[in-house]
């Protein structure tokens, strides 16, 4: 079994094993097994980075085996510069999420941990799949654990949120399935994604495919105006669920644009780029403003996620190297930062059981260590240089300015809104005099929470101070992608 | 003369018939309340029959017998094998339920269901309109009796009445259509009819008129809208064990006669019946999925879900012939066969869980009766969740591949109309996902009504676990079953 397969199946195997544990008497053991499973799964992905060859756009760690012969479907996995970091991000986040749930989840612990481990394997599968059906299977399968996570361990309105999440994302992906089958028939019976990249397609077909993919990926990202499920889901989901959702699941959509929409339907992508850019700008500016007026911390961060993901899609559809790389860097950075923001909110919520900004104030007085972490992540969220948040946004803005000055201007204003809502929230929650009795009784973070936040802080700073490993790995793949997108696939 | 009769084509049927009679006699002298002896004998017989049909199917040979009255081909033998296994599973799940409700005072449940199976066998292997009809009647008569097994129960009696009246009407339709075919072609032999129609010397109008009645009769039998009215009432009204009996294995036989009548016999009329099936499919997908949302009764919801699933299955049959060209036929029909086989597998699991819960002294028919099942028994909740997600068509469960195969068949036709149908099917299954999800929601998100754990006899527990696991495993490696269905259909089409 190759490294990539291990990366996919080790967490799933651990997750399934956890399901056999049964009831909560064994919670202690379950937590340790889950942690070991998450760490092992992470360690398995590390050689993917150390063994990764920069400077080539070819797929690496490729494994291929026949799977469903009747439809010529194969178990075909491999990663390139576009997916490498997303795989690592996934396995890393899973470790953090397991730590974050340690004492917080006391009911059905084994199912909780199992859901996250299995989800982790599925998501790595999405980033690694090179076969259309394999991709779809993993893409859809992620819905099941997430649905259960939201519905079982979520807040008071969890059922509404779980259904909304499921139905919204299912609608999109079902249309994508039709597109995949269409491509299968067009290509003469192949589900190989890479061979689809070379397929000549007429302009109607491309438009049809572009929008079929758009249905799945735009909902997942989520782009304005199909983003409304995200705040609802975030508010109800348990902390770990929110963290994984924001850190990784949203990236499944953005990744889909890179792997499917742009290379398979390049002419349609160019034709409809105005739409994508327009929607992205609305997400960046309008949703940024919406975030400003939120009173619930989770909702605020959720809207800020929509705005940040707007940057990602904006970067992709300006079709230059800086923009696309910037978008990918922004995906990774947002993974770390938004994960950290949600986990931070979780820390507060565990103590006070409220996410209303108004219920806090002066937290820095009682939780100084925590407030320091929160400040770092808030700064990263505003894109302060030296943090992860800066690199991607800066690259996208540069790319946008290159494409069109006014486009760059529009994107750049988002930084102002980003700073505004993040810092204002920080001020209202952490600074000033102690707001009320709840805050007065708060105890600072314990060793476990310290560990969890440190891991993320290291990632955020590392990426901010030394982004080279991230960009170096993706350069060749981005160049190759852009070369693909530049060539018309219309049959002459 | 003996070799001309080709007993080899029907020996599973003979075994079944002889054993059914013997078991009926043995049962007369049995006294035990649970009918253990009858039960074990029945299961043994079915196991032998399943093995016999399995071996015959694996041979891959096509044998005609009795002057072309019956045919033993891979498709038929696989369907028989699956139907037998499905009946075995049904009896395992249903026995504790039946025992609790005093349905085992006599051994009729076992013997009649064997006769029902015999009916299915005759339907599946009939290569003659009359014989297919006889098989169908044997099955339906047995089913009427089974539905009425709790004769002191008003709801069950009412269901039996509805089933009988509507079923008789459907049989009438079918018979009328078949007789018109006979009138037009002068033959009842499936292959003969095919040749005569293909020669083009028959009055097309009479044929189409007969076809309408045949399709309507078949639609009644599979429960496709707008001929679905009996399905919810009978599913709900019949004792749950019997619901499973009439809802699982017979679907396989129904598929077989659709293939025998429409494909083997009336393929030259494909353009006509494809249109009719397309309309039936559209109506079924709409009616089934929309009506299922409103149901609070689990059995009724599953009944509407069946209607919708049958609609999806019919879509596979719609795309077989494109512009008079049959290159797509084997993909389309094998997709439908795969669909129906996996549907039966999933139905067994979901009704298995209902039967299990119904043993706790109440019927457990409402969706809310499943509340908090995950806390009471993670295993059974898991099996039910797998079944529901599979019916909703979510990967990595087998139901996804069934939908995939059908959609592929539609899209491969290259016809804009069929691609539109695929999109329509996809959107309606999104509606479907909603009510399947609700069952999962109730099991996992709601608080349990009672804290008691769910217990089951060992045989039930084992079979249910295997059943759930199969839905998952076939989802991870669906290739084998797909190839099996494809080969079976290819062998049938070759004749």
PDB file of N, CA and C in Angstrom, chain A residues 147 163, chain B residues 292-296 301 367 433-443:
ATOM      1  N   UNK A 147     -22.848  15.478   8.762  1.00  0.00           N
ATOM      2  CA  UNK A 147     -24.273  15.552   9.118  1.00  0.00           C
ATOM      3  C   UNK A 147     -24.478  15.046  10.549  1.00  0.00           C
ATOM      4  N   UNK A 163     -29.850  19.511   8.378  1.00  0.00           N
ATOM      5  CA  UNK A 163     -30.585  19.303   7.126  1.00  0.00           C
ATOM      6  C   UNK A 163     -30.169  20.315   6.076  1.00  0.00           C
TER       7      UNK A 163
ATOM      8  N   UNK B 292     -43.788  10.828   0.125  1.00  0.00           N
ATOM      9  CA  UNK B 292     -43.057  10.218   1.239  1.00  0.00           C
ATOM     10  C   UNK B 292     -42.717  11.245   2.305  1.00  0.00           C
ATOM     11  N   UNK B 293     -42.485  12.483   1.871  1.00  0.00           N
ATOM     12  CA  UNK B 293     -42.102  13.516   2.843  1.00  0.00           C
ATOM     13  C   UNK B 293     -43.166  13.692   3.900  1.00  0.00           C
ATOM     14  N   UNK B 294     -44.426  13.590   3.483  1.00  0.00           N
ATOM     15  CA  UNK B 294     -45.521  13.904   4.400  1.00  0.00           C
ATOM     16  C   UNK B 294     -45.833  12.764   5.361  1.00  0.00           C
ATOM     17  N   UNK B 295     -45.207  11.614   5.182  1.00  0.00           N
ATOM     18  CA  UNK B 295     -45.611  10.457   5.993  1.00  0.00           C
ATOM     19  C   UNK B 295     -45.000  10.491   7.389  1.00  0.00           C
ATOM     20  N   UNK B 296     -45.787  10.055   8.344  1.00  0.00           N
ATOM     21  CA  UNK B 296     -45.238   9.876   9.688  1.00  0.00           C
ATOM     22  C   UNK B 296     -45.114   8.391  10.004  1.00  0.00           C
ATOM     23  N   UNK B 301     -44.108   5.429   4.625  1.00  0.00           N
ATOM     24  CA  UNK B 301     -43.029   6.190   4.007  1.00  0.00           C
ATOM     25  C   UNK B 301     -42.193   5.287   3.106  1.00  0.00           C
ATOM     26  N   UNK B 367     -42.332   6.706  12.492  1.00  0.00           N
ATOM     27  CA  UNK B 367     -40.925   7.065  12.382  1.00  0.00           C
ATOM     28  C   UNK B 367     -40.378   7.431  13.761  1.00  0.00           C
ATOM     29  N   UNK B 433     -33.752  12.421  -0.546  1.00  0.00           N
ATOM     30  CA  UNK B 433     -32.745  12.429   0.524  1.00  0.00           C
ATOM     31  C   UNK B 433     -33.335  13.002   1.803  1.00  0.00           C
ATOM     32  N   UNK B 434     -34.255  13.937   1.644  1.00  0.00           N
ATOM     33  CA  UNK B 434     -34.819  14.604   2.813  1.00  0.00           C
ATOM     34  C   UNK B 434     -35.513  13.623   3.757  1.00  0.00           C
ATOM     35  N   UNK B 435     -36.356  12.748   3.205  1.00  0.00           N
ATOM     36  CA  UNK B 435     -37.068  11.880   4.148  1.00  0.00           C
ATOM     37  C   UNK B 435     -36.221  10.714   4.632  1.00  0.00           C
ATOM     38  N   UNK B 436     -35.260  10.280   3.828  1.00  0.00           N
ATOM     39  CA  UNK B 436     -34.359   9.247   4.360  1.00  0.00           C
ATOM     40  C   UNK B 436     -33.523   9.827   5.499  1.00  0.00           C
ATOM     41  N   UNK B 437     -33.103  11.065   5.303  1.00  0.00           N
ATOM     42  CA  UNK B 437     -32.318  11.732   6.340  1.00  0.00           C
ATOM     43  C   UNK B 437     -33.113  11.866   7.627  1.00  0.00           C
ATOM     44  N   UNK B 438     -34.426  12.065   7.479  1.00  0.00           N
ATOM     45  CA  UNK B 438     -35.242  12.257   8.676  1.00  0.00           C
ATOM     46  C   UNK B 438     -35.210  11.011   9.555  1.00  0.00           C
ATOM     47  N   UNK B 439     -35.172   9.852   8.917  1.00  0.00           N
ATOM     48  CA  UNK B 439     -35.093   8.624   9.702  1.00  0.00           C
ATOM     49  C   UNK B 439     -33.773   8.588  10.469  1.00  0.00           C
ATOM     50  N   UNK B 440     -32.696   8.948   9.784  1.00  0.00           N
ATOM     51  CA  UNK B 440     -31.397   8.980  10.461  1.00  0.00           C
ATOM     52  C   UNK B 440     -31.426   9.996  11.589  1.00  0.00           C
ATOM     53  N   UNK B 441     -32.038  11.120  11.294  1.00  0.00           N
ATOM     54  CA  UNK B 441     -32.143  12.173  12.308  1.00  0.00           C
ATOM     55  C   UNK B 441     -32.814  11.641  13.564  1.00  0.00           C
ATOM     56  N   UNK B 442     -33.932  10.975  13.387  1.00  0.00           N
ATOM     57  CA  UNK B 442     -34.684  10.480  14.539  1.00  0.00           C
ATOM     58  C   UNK B 442     -33.845   9.490  15.346  1.00  0.00           C
ATOM     59  N   UNK B 443     -33.119   8.648  14.644  1.00  0.00           N
ATOM     60  CA  UNK B 443     -32.339   7.630  15.352  1.00  0.00           C
ATOM     61  C   UNK B 443     -31.158   8.225  16.101  1.00  0.00           C
TER      62      UNK B 443
END
